[in-house]
Amino acid sequence: MVIGVTLLGATGSIGVSTLDVLARHRDRFRAVALTANRDAPRLAEQCRQHRPEVAVMVDPDAAQRLRELLSDMPERPEILTGVEGLEQVAAMPATDYVMAAIVGAAGLRPTLAAARAGKRVLLANKESLVVAGALLMQAVSDHGAELLPIDSEHNAIFQCLPPSFRDGLPAVGVERILLTASGGPLRDWPLERFGSVTPEQACAHPTWAMGRKISVDSATMMNKGLEVIEACWLFGTDTDHIEVVIHPQSVIHSLVQYQDGSVLAQLGNPDMRTPITHAMAWPDRLDSGVAPLDLFEVARLDFEKPDLARFPCLSLAFQVARQGGTAPAVLNAANEIAVAAFLERRIDLPGIATIVGETLSALPSEGVAGRGLEFLLETDRRARECAQALVAERSL
Ligand code: NAD
Ligand code: MG
């Protein structure tokens, strides 16, 4: 049987890597639906190459442009638009696996729709777990969906755990998770120069090529903070059992420490096609196109403790992970606004942590037990509004 795949965020960095993996294994996988926000030329090209049944352009004007670009294509895909279009292709019967690779909280609705439709969800969109972890995990269990992590660290941890880890980490002898971080492009920068970092410098990641938002998150280490929260949900644990370890070579993708003293790690070249292929093939293994790891070329592996004074976003994320409730959703929304403002050169890099911290103070955490999606989306909207006003006050 050929497995049908819906690819949410096809035109992005994860989307392109996923299509590369898919093209290597056309006997096993086919693209049923491809989606993007507004890059019609790129999506048109991908449609010609991968021939999905449906294409979604969230932006209606871009959807019109896509229709024009594909007008001469034989057996052209049906073209849908809006968030409703995303939810529809995430749940469509022809789809078995949904790659959730939209950036930001915008990925939440379709990711949740995929879980509610009982699909295998390949989760790159960590923000959806940060915003709505309880809701998403509940939907996965209520509807018999599978949730496989694509984020390289979480995929590594998944590979180092026994299949019964869902009974609880203590039950399988796990003492703690060691979450590795490259430290990003600013790891060795003098702190006094953080105020003058440009978007180009922040996006010049030493070991990974990624979208702009996650690249800035790596520079501030908010990315690692979001990943701590993501790990708590995926592995049913808390911040007391997660340690962040700076490992500049990005060869060890994370480790699991057991009570008998064993520490298991997953290693590989930093290329997202490895976790993508792992999650698509699981429990089998397939060729990903990634070059084999050459340990002699790597030569050494270094480890450091993170310096929280340099990376206040990481402290804020640990703080909200402990707090729970709406705090992680507020942190995420404020961060999305602040990162966009930094990329538009309206605020400086240290301004991101300031805006996130001030938004968290302005909107104290509320409990989420028994609250649904609409409540979380409303929280997200209020946090964005608050952060937007703070950006306006600070704009350079
Ligand atoms: P990207 O910016 O390269 O691509 C984002 C994709 O999402 C694009 O296809 C875009 O069209 C779509 N999109 C953007 N805004 C949207 C909206 N409002 N509605 C619908 N679609 C929208 O991002 P990326 O680097 O591929 O990252 C995608 C996700 O994967 C993020 O959550 C990121 O944290 C996670 N992730 C990425 C990497 C990586 O190596 N790039 C690694 C781990 C996790
Ligand atoms: Mg990661």
Short mmCIF file of C-alpha atoms and ligand atoms in Angstrom, two decimals:
data_model
loop_
_atom_site.label_atom_id
_atom_site.label_comp_id
_atom_site.label_asym_id
_atom_site.label_seq_id
_atom_site.Cartn_x
_atom_site.Cartn_y
_atom_site.Cartn_z
CA MET A 1 0.00 0.00 0.00
CA VAL A 2 1.29 3.47 -0.87
CA ILE A 3 0.98 5.81 2.12
CA GLY A 4 -0.76 9.13 1.47
CA VAL A 5 0.98 12.16 2.95
CA THR A 6 -0.39 15.66 3.58
CA LEU A 7 2.40 18.17 3.84
CA LEU A 8 1.46 21.30 5.80
CA GLY A 9 4.07 23.98 5.08
CA ALA A 10 5.42 22.36 1.90
CA THR A 11 7.37 25.41 0.75
CA GLY A 12 9.40 25.80 3.96
CA SER A 13 12.69 24.32 5.03
CA ILE A 14 11.14 21.16 6.58
CA GLY A 15 8.64 20.93 3.72
CA VAL A 16 11.37 20.88 1.08
CA SER A 17 13.38 18.25 3.01
CA THR A 18 10.23 16.12 3.35
CA LEU A 19 9.57 16.26 -0.40
CA ASP A 20 13.16 15.19 -0.98
CA VAL A 21 12.60 12.11 1.23
CA LEU A 22 9.26 11.41 -0.44
CA ALA A 23 10.83 11.53 -3.92
CA ARG A 24 13.36 8.88 -2.83
CA HIS A 25 10.57 6.47 -1.88
CA ARG A 26 7.74 6.86 -4.37
CA ASP A 27 7.02 3.15 -4.00
CA ARG A 28 6.03 3.80 -0.34
CA PHE A 29 4.75 7.38 -0.15
CA ARG A 30 2.78 9.81 -2.29
CA ALA A 31 1.92 13.46 -1.69
CA VAL A 32 -1.85 13.73 -1.34
CA ALA A 33 -1.95 17.42 -0.40
CA LEU A 34 0.58 20.27 -0.28
CA THR A 35 -0.01 23.56 1.53
CA ALA A 36 1.67 26.95 1.85
CA ASN A 37 0.84 30.40 3.13
CA ARG A 38 1.41 32.63 0.09
CA ASP A 39 4.36 31.47 -2.03
CA ALA A 40 2.33 30.51 -5.12
CA PRO A 41 5.26 30.10 -7.59
CA ARG A 42 7.03 27.64 -5.29
CA LEU A 43 3.89 25.66 -4.53
CA ALA A 44 3.04 25.55 -8.26
CA GLU A 45 6.44 24.07 -9.00
CA GLN A 46 6.01 21.49 -6.21
CA CYS A 47 2.54 20.58 -7.54
CA ARG A 48 3.96 19.91 -11.01
CA GLN A 49 6.65 17.72 -9.54
CA HIS A 50 4.64 15.80 -6.92
CA ARG A 51 1.11 15.83 -8.41
CA PRO A 52 -0.98 16.08 -5.23
CA GLU A 53 -4.78 15.75 -5.34
CA VAL A 54 -5.23 19.00 -3.42
CA ALA A 55 -3.18 22.17 -2.91
CA VAL A 56 -3.96 24.79 -0.26
CA MET A 57 -2.84 28.42 -0.40
CA VAL A 58 -3.95 30.06 2.83
CA ASP A 59 -3.93 33.54 1.30
CA PRO A 60 -6.89 33.92 -1.13
CA ASP A 61 -5.04 36.20 -3.58
CA ALA A 62 -2.15 33.74 -3.71
CA ALA A 63 -4.67 30.93 -4.28
CA GLN A 64 -5.93 32.80 -7.34
CA ARG A 65 -2.36 33.18 -8.55
CA LEU A 66 -1.79 29.43 -8.05
CA ARG A 67 -4.90 28.67 -10.16
CA GLU A 68 -3.44 30.80 -12.97
CA LEU A 69 0.00 29.23 -12.67
CA LEU A 70 -1.44 25.71 -12.90
CA SER A 71 -4.12 26.44 -15.52
CA ASP A 72 -2.30 24.44 -18.22
CA MET A 73 -1.48 21.47 -15.96
CA PRO A 74 -3.19 18.20 -16.89
CA GLU A 75 -4.99 16.60 -13.87
CA ARG A 76 -4.30 19.71 -11.84
CA PRO A 77 -4.98 19.61 -8.09
CA GLU A 78 -8.11 20.99 -6.52
CA ILE A 79 -7.13 24.32 -4.93
CA LEU A 80 -8.47 25.26 -1.49
CA THR A 81 -7.84 28.32 0.63
CA GLY A 82 -7.88 29.57 4.22
CA VAL A 83 -7.39 27.78 7.52
CA GLU A 84 -10.47 25.68 6.66
CA GLY A 85 -8.59 24.35 3.65
CA LEU A 86 -5.68 23.37 5.89
CA GLU A 87 -7.99 21.58 8.33
CA GLN A 88 -9.69 19.79 5.47
CA VAL A 89 -6.47 18.36 3.97
CA ALA A 90 -5.16 17.43 7.42
CA ALA A 91 -8.19 15.19 7.95
CA MET A 92 -8.93 13.93 4.41
CA PRO A 93 -9.53 10.16 4.05
CA ALA A 94 -6.81 9.69 1.37
CA THR A 95 -4.20 10.87 3.87
CA ASP A 96 -2.45 8.53 6.30
CA TYR A 97 0.40 10.74 7.53
CA VAL A 98 0.36 14.51 8.13
CA MET A 99 3.65 16.37 8.25
CA ALA A 100 2.96 19.39 10.49
CA ALA A 101 5.61 21.83 9.26
CA ILE A 102 3.86 25.21 9.40
CA VAL A 103 5.80 27.74 11.48
CA GLY A 104 4.22 29.20 14.62
CA ALA A 105 0.83 28.94 16.31
CA ALA A 106 -0.72 29.11 12.81
CA GLY A 107 0.01 25.38 12.67
CA LEU A 108 -2.20 24.55 15.64
CA ARG A 109 -5.63 24.19 14.00
CA PRO A 110 -4.59 21.83 11.18
CA THR A 111 -2.30 19.80 13.49
CA LEU A 112 -5.20 19.33 15.88
CA ALA A 113 -7.47 18.40 12.96
CA ALA A 114 -4.97 15.70 11.92
CA ALA A 115 -4.87 14.29 15.47
CA ARG A 116 -8.67 14.33 15.70
CA ALA A 117 -8.83 12.41 12.41
CA GLY A 118 -6.55 9.72 13.90
CA LYS A 119 -3.64 10.28 11.50
CA ARG A 120 0.06 9.67 12.07
CA VAL A 121 1.17 13.20 12.92
CA LEU A 122 4.80 13.97 12.10
CA LEU A 123 5.32 16.97 14.35
CA ALA A 124 7.83 19.65 13.37
CA ASN A 125 5.53 22.49 14.46
CA LYS A 126 6.65 22.58 18.12
CA GLU A 127 4.66 25.78 18.73
CA SER A 128 1.39 23.82 18.58
CA LEU A 129 2.47 21.73 21.60
CA VAL A 130 3.67 24.85 23.42
CA VAL A 131 0.35 26.61 22.89
CA ALA A 132 -2.01 23.66 23.38
CA GLY A 133 -0.04 20.70 24.75
CA ALA A 134 -2.84 19.28 26.91
CA LEU A 135 -5.43 19.58 24.15
CA LEU A 136 -3.22 18.07 21.45
CA MET A 137 -2.01 15.15 23.59
CA GLN A 138 -5.61 14.43 24.60
CA ALA A 139 -6.77 14.50 20.96
CA VAL A 140 -3.98 12.06 20.02
CA SER A 141 -5.04 9.61 22.70
CA ASP A 142 -8.82 10.03 22.21
CA HIS A 143 -8.66 9.46 18.45
CA GLY A 144 -5.96 6.79 18.25
CA ALA A 145 -3.57 9.08 16.38
CA GLU A 146 0.21 8.58 16.42
CA LEU A 147 2.50 11.48 17.32
CA LEU A 148 6.07 11.17 16.10
CA PRO A 149 8.57 13.96 16.74
CA ILE A 150 10.45 15.54 13.85
CA ASP A 151 12.38 18.09 15.92
CA SER A 152 15.84 16.49 15.82
CA GLU A 153 16.30 16.45 19.62
CA HIS A 154 12.90 14.92 20.33
CA ASN A 155 13.31 12.44 17.53
CA ALA A 156 16.66 11.45 19.07
CA ILE A 157 15.06 11.04 22.51
CA PHE A 158 12.25 8.98 20.99
CA GLN A 159 14.87 6.72 19.40
CA CYS A 160 16.67 6.30 22.76
CA LEU A 161 13.50 5.32 24.67
CA PRO A 162 11.82 1.90 24.78
CA PRO A 163 8.39 1.68 23.07
CA SER A 164 6.65 1.50 26.47
CA PHE A 165 7.86 4.98 27.52
CA ARG A 166 4.25 6.22 27.56
CA ASP A 167 3.79 4.30 30.85
CA GLY A 168 5.97 7.04 32.36
CA LEU A 169 9.70 7.65 32.27
CA PRO A 170 10.35 6.33 35.84
CA ALA A 171 8.58 3.07 34.90
CA VAL A 172 11.13 2.47 32.13
CA GLY A 173 14.10 3.40 34.33
CA VAL A 174 14.77 6.85 32.87
CA GLU A 175 16.33 9.36 35.26
CA ARG A 176 16.53 12.38 32.97
CA ILE A 177 16.65 13.72 29.47
CA LEU A 178 19.72 15.59 28.24
CA LEU A 179 18.51 18.01 25.56
CA THR A 180 21.38 19.19 23.40
CA ALA A 181 21.63 22.69 21.89
CA SER A 182 24.16 24.05 19.42
CA GLY A 183 24.19 27.38 21.28
CA GLY A 184 23.30 29.12 18.00
CA PRO A 185 25.29 31.73 16.09
CA LEU A 186 25.82 33.99 19.14
CA ARG A 187 27.28 31.40 21.50
CA ASP A 188 30.71 33.07 21.46
CA TRP A 189 29.65 36.69 20.91
CA PRO A 190 30.44 39.22 23.65
CA LEU A 191 27.20 40.03 25.46
CA GLU A 192 27.78 43.80 24.96
CA ARG A 193 27.38 43.32 21.20
CA PHE A 194 23.99 41.58 21.34
CA GLY A 195 22.28 44.96 20.87
CA SER A 196 23.88 45.38 17.44
CA VAL A 197 23.14 41.88 16.04
CA THR A 198 21.46 42.14 12.62
CA PRO A 199 18.77 39.74 11.33
CA GLU A 200 21.34 38.34 8.86
CA GLN A 201 23.80 37.58 11.66
CA ALA A 202 21.10 36.04 13.84
CA CYS A 203 19.97 33.81 10.96
CA ALA A 204 23.49 32.60 10.10
CA HIS A 205 23.26 29.35 12.04
CA PRO A 206 26.57 27.49 12.32
CA THR A 207 25.23 23.94 11.89
CA TRP A 208 21.59 23.97 10.65
CA ALA A 209 19.92 25.70 7.65
CA MET A 210 16.35 26.57 8.74
CA GLY A 211 13.49 29.05 8.32
CA ARG A 212 14.03 32.60 9.62
CA LYS A 213 11.79 32.40 12.68
CA ILE A 214 13.40 29.27 14.13
CA SER A 215 16.84 30.67 13.25
CA VAL A 216 16.21 33.77 15.39
CA ASP A 217 14.80 31.49 18.11
CA SER A 218 18.09 29.58 17.98
CA ALA A 219 20.08 32.80 18.34
CA THR A 220 18.12 33.80 21.49
CA MET A 221 17.86 30.15 22.62
CA MET A 222 14.09 30.58 22.83
CA ASN A 223 14.10 27.60 20.48
CA LYS A 224 15.61 25.43 23.23
CA GLY A 225 13.08 26.84 25.68
CA LEU A 226 10.19 25.88 23.37
CA GLU A 227 11.81 22.46 23.02
CA VAL A 228 11.92 21.97 26.80
CA ILE A 229 8.15 22.54 26.88
CA GLU A 230 7.71 20.28 23.83
CA ALA A 231 9.70 17.51 25.57
CA CYS A 232 7.57 17.78 28.73
CA TRP A 233 4.45 17.02 26.66
CA LEU A 234 5.90 14.41 24.34
CA PHE A 235 7.57 12.39 27.07
CA GLY A 236 5.22 13.07 29.99
CA THR A 237 7.89 14.66 32.18
CA ASP A 238 8.76 18.00 33.84
CA THR A 239 11.60 20.51 33.87
CA ASP A 240 13.28 18.81 36.88
CA HIS A 241 14.01 15.86 34.59
CA ILE A 242 15.35 17.81 31.61
CA GLU A 243 18.81 19.32 31.37
CA VAL A 244 19.93 21.55 28.49
CA VAL A 245 23.48 20.81 27.33
CA ILE A 246 25.33 23.04 24.89
CA HIS A 247 27.01 20.87 22.26
CA PRO A 248 28.37 23.07 19.45
CA GLN A 249 29.06 20.32 16.90
CA SER A 250 25.33 19.30 16.68
CA VAL A 251 26.28 15.67 16.12
CA ILE A 252 24.66 14.23 19.25
CA HIS A 253 21.00 15.16 18.84
CA SER A 254 20.09 14.40 22.50
CA LEU A 255 20.59 11.77 25.20
CA VAL A 256 18.60 9.74 27.73
CA GLN A 257 20.10 8.86 31.10
CA TYR A 258 18.90 5.65 32.80
CA GLN A 259 19.03 4.77 36.50
CA ASP A 260 21.61 2.02 35.94
CA GLY A 261 24.11 4.62 34.73
CA SER A 262 23.60 3.98 31.01
CA VAL A 263 23.32 7.04 28.80
CA LEU A 264 21.92 6.44 25.30
CA ALA A 265 22.44 9.00 22.55
CA GLN A 266 21.45 9.35 18.91
CA LEU A 267 24.12 10.76 16.60
CA GLY A 268 24.17 11.79 12.97
CA ASN A 269 25.07 14.61 10.61
CA PRO A 270 22.87 17.68 11.20
CA ASP A 271 20.38 17.15 8.37
CA MET A 272 16.62 17.12 9.04
CA ARG A 273 16.10 14.37 6.47
CA THR A 274 17.26 11.87 9.13
CA PRO A 275 14.47 12.56 11.66
CA ILE A 276 11.95 13.04 8.82
CA THR A 277 12.83 9.67 7.29
CA HIS A 278 12.88 8.00 10.70
CA ALA A 279 9.38 9.19 11.57
CA MET A 280 7.97 8.40 8.13
CA ALA A 281 9.44 4.89 8.04
CA TRP A 282 9.00 4.03 11.74
CA PRO A 283 9.28 1.29 12.91
CA ASP A 284 11.24 0.47 9.72
CA ARG A 285 14.36 2.24 8.49
CA LEU A 286 14.85 3.78 5.04
CA ASP A 287 17.57 5.62 3.16
CA SER A 288 17.35 9.38 3.80
CA GLY A 289 20.05 10.64 1.47
CA VAL A 290 22.07 11.90 4.45
CA ALA A 291 25.81 11.24 4.28
CA PRO A 292 27.05 8.72 6.85
CA LEU A 293 28.61 10.25 9.96
CA ASP A 294 32.40 10.33 9.82
CA LEU A 295 33.58 10.31 13.44
CA PHE A 296 37.19 10.94 12.44
CA GLU A 297 36.14 14.09 10.66
CA VAL A 298 34.07 15.17 13.69
CA ALA A 299 37.12 14.34 15.86
CA ARG A 300 35.75 15.85 19.08
CA LEU A 301 32.50 16.44 20.93
CA ASP A 302 32.27 19.39 23.35
CA PHE A 303 29.72 20.10 26.09
CA GLU A 304 28.99 23.22 28.15
CA LYS A 305 26.33 24.45 30.56
CA PRO A 306 24.11 27.18 29.08
CA ASP A 307 24.73 30.71 30.41
CA LEU A 308 21.27 31.93 31.38
CA ALA A 309 22.46 35.55 31.68
CA ARG A 310 23.26 35.51 27.95
CA PHE A 311 20.02 33.79 27.08
CA PRO A 312 17.13 35.21 29.16
CA CYS A 313 14.60 33.65 26.76
CA LEU A 314 15.69 30.22 27.97
CA SER A 315 15.03 31.21 31.61
CA LEU A 316 11.63 32.62 30.66
CA ALA A 317 10.72 29.36 28.95
CA PHE A 318 11.78 27.27 31.97
CA GLN A 319 9.70 29.59 34.14
CA VAL A 320 6.54 29.19 32.04
CA ALA A 321 7.09 25.44 31.71
CA ARG A 322 6.92 25.23 35.52
CA GLN A 323 3.93 27.59 35.67
CA GLY A 324 1.83 25.84 33.00
CA GLY A 325 -1.70 27.14 32.30
CA THR A 326 -1.85 29.83 29.63
CA ALA A 327 1.74 31.02 30.30
CA PRO A 328 3.38 28.94 27.51
CA ALA A 329 0.80 30.18 24.97
CA VAL A 330 1.47 33.78 26.03
CA LEU A 331 5.23 33.28 25.82
CA ASN A 332 4.90 31.79 22.34
CA ALA A 333 2.63 34.52 20.97
CA ALA A 334 4.78 37.35 22.38
CA ASN A 335 7.87 35.68 20.97
CA GLU A 336 6.34 35.38 17.49
CA ILE A 337 5.49 39.10 17.50
CA ALA A 338 8.89 40.11 18.89
CA VAL A 339 10.84 37.93 16.42
CA ALA A 340 8.86 39.37 13.49
CA ALA A 341 9.62 42.90 14.79
CA PHE A 342 13.32 42.03 15.08
CA LEU A 343 13.37 40.67 11.52
CA GLU A 344 11.75 43.96 10.38
CA ARG A 345 14.49 45.84 12.29
CA ARG A 346 11.93 47.50 14.57
CA ILE A 347 13.53 46.21 17.78
CA ASP A 348 16.96 44.91 18.71
CA LEU A 349 17.70 41.32 19.65
CA PRO A 350 17.69 41.83 23.46
CA GLY A 351 14.28 43.49 22.97
CA ILE A 352 12.79 40.06 22.20
CA ALA A 353 13.30 38.77 25.77
CA THR A 354 12.13 42.11 27.19
CA ILE A 355 8.88 42.02 25.22
CA VAL A 356 8.22 38.39 26.08
CA GLY A 357 8.90 39.06 29.79
CA GLU A 358 6.68 42.15 29.86
CA THR A 359 3.84 40.37 28.05
CA LEU A 360 4.01 37.52 30.56
CA SER A 361 3.79 40.05 33.43
CA ALA A 362 0.85 41.83 31.80
CA LEU A 363 -1.15 38.62 31.27
CA PRO A 364 -0.92 36.42 34.36
CA SER A 365 -1.30 32.70 33.75
CA GLU A 366 -4.78 31.19 33.93
CA GLY A 367 -5.67 27.52 34.27
CA VAL A 368 -6.51 25.62 31.08
CA ALA A 369 -8.16 22.51 32.56
CA GLY A 370 -11.45 21.93 30.74
CA ARG A 371 -10.87 24.87 28.39
CA GLY A 372 -10.98 24.27 24.65
CA LEU A 373 -9.23 25.51 21.56
CA GLU A 374 -11.17 28.79 21.34
CA PHE A 375 -9.96 29.83 24.81
CA LEU A 376 -6.33 29.18 23.83
CA LEU A 377 -6.73 31.04 20.53
CA GLU A 378 -8.23 33.98 22.41
CA THR A 379 -5.26 33.92 24.82
CA ASP A 380 -2.92 33.86 21.82
CA ARG A 381 -4.74 36.85 20.30
CA ARG A 382 -4.60 38.89 23.51
CA ALA A 383 -0.89 38.16 23.98
CA ARG A 384 -0.16 39.23 20.40
CA GLU A 385 -2.05 42.49 20.91
CA CYS A 386 -0.13 43.21 24.12
CA ALA A 387 3.26 42.36 22.57
CA GLN A 388 2.42 44.45 19.49
CA ALA A 389 1.77 47.49 21.72
CA LEU A 390 5.07 46.91 23.54
CA VAL A 391 6.90 46.72 20.19
CA ALA A 392 5.33 50.03 19.13
CA GLU A 393 6.62 51.67 22.35
CA ARG A 394 10.14 50.40 21.77
CA SER A 395 10.41 50.66 17.97
CA LEU A 396 13.87 51.78 16.84
P1 NAD B 1 9.83 27.99 7.17
O1 NAD B 1 9.64 29.40 7.50
O2 NAD B 1 10.97 27.59 6.29
O3 NAD B 1 8.49 27.42 6.49
C1 NAD B 1 7.24 27.63 7.05
C2 NAD B 1 6.12 27.03 6.21
O4 NAD B 1 4.88 27.36 6.86
C3 NAD B 1 6.04 27.58 4.79
O5 NAD B 1 5.61 26.55 3.92
C4 NAD B 1 4.94 28.64 4.88
O6 NAD B 1 4.23 28.82 3.66
C5 NAD B 1 4.03 28.06 5.95
N1 NAD B 1 3.34 29.10 6.71
C6 NAD B 1 3.88 30.21 7.27
N2 NAD B 1 2.94 30.94 7.89
C7 NAD B 1 1.77 30.29 7.71
C8 NAD B 1 0.42 30.54 8.09
N3 NAD B 1 0.08 31.65 8.79
N4 NAD B 1 -0.52 29.66 7.73
C9 NAD B 1 -0.22 28.55 7.03
N5 NAD B 1 1.05 28.26 6.62
C10 NAD B 1 2.01 29.12 6.96
O7 NAD B 1 9.89 27.18 8.56
P2 NAD B 1 10.69 25.84 8.91
O8 NAD B 1 12.08 26.16 9.29
O9 NAD B 1 10.43 24.81 7.86
O10 NAD B 1 9.96 25.42 10.26
C11 NAD B 1 8.65 24.85 10.27
C12 NAD B 1 8.35 24.30 11.66
O11 NAD B 1 9.27 23.23 11.93
C13 NAD B 1 8.56 25.32 12.79
O12 NAD B 1 7.61 25.08 13.78
C14 NAD B 1 9.95 24.99 13.31
O13 NAD B 1 10.11 25.31 14.67
C15 NAD B 1 9.99 23.48 13.12
N6 NAD B 1 11.35 22.94 12.98
C16 NAD B 1 12.13 23.30 11.93
C17 NAD B 1 13.42 22.80 11.81
C18 NAD B 1 14.28 23.16 10.62
O14 NAD B 1 15.38 22.59 10.48
N7 NAD B 1 13.88 24.04 9.75
C19 NAD B 1 13.91 21.93 12.78
C20 NAD B 1 13.09 21.58 13.85
C21 NAD B 1 11.80 22.09 13.94
MG MG B 2 15.37 21.19 17.44
#
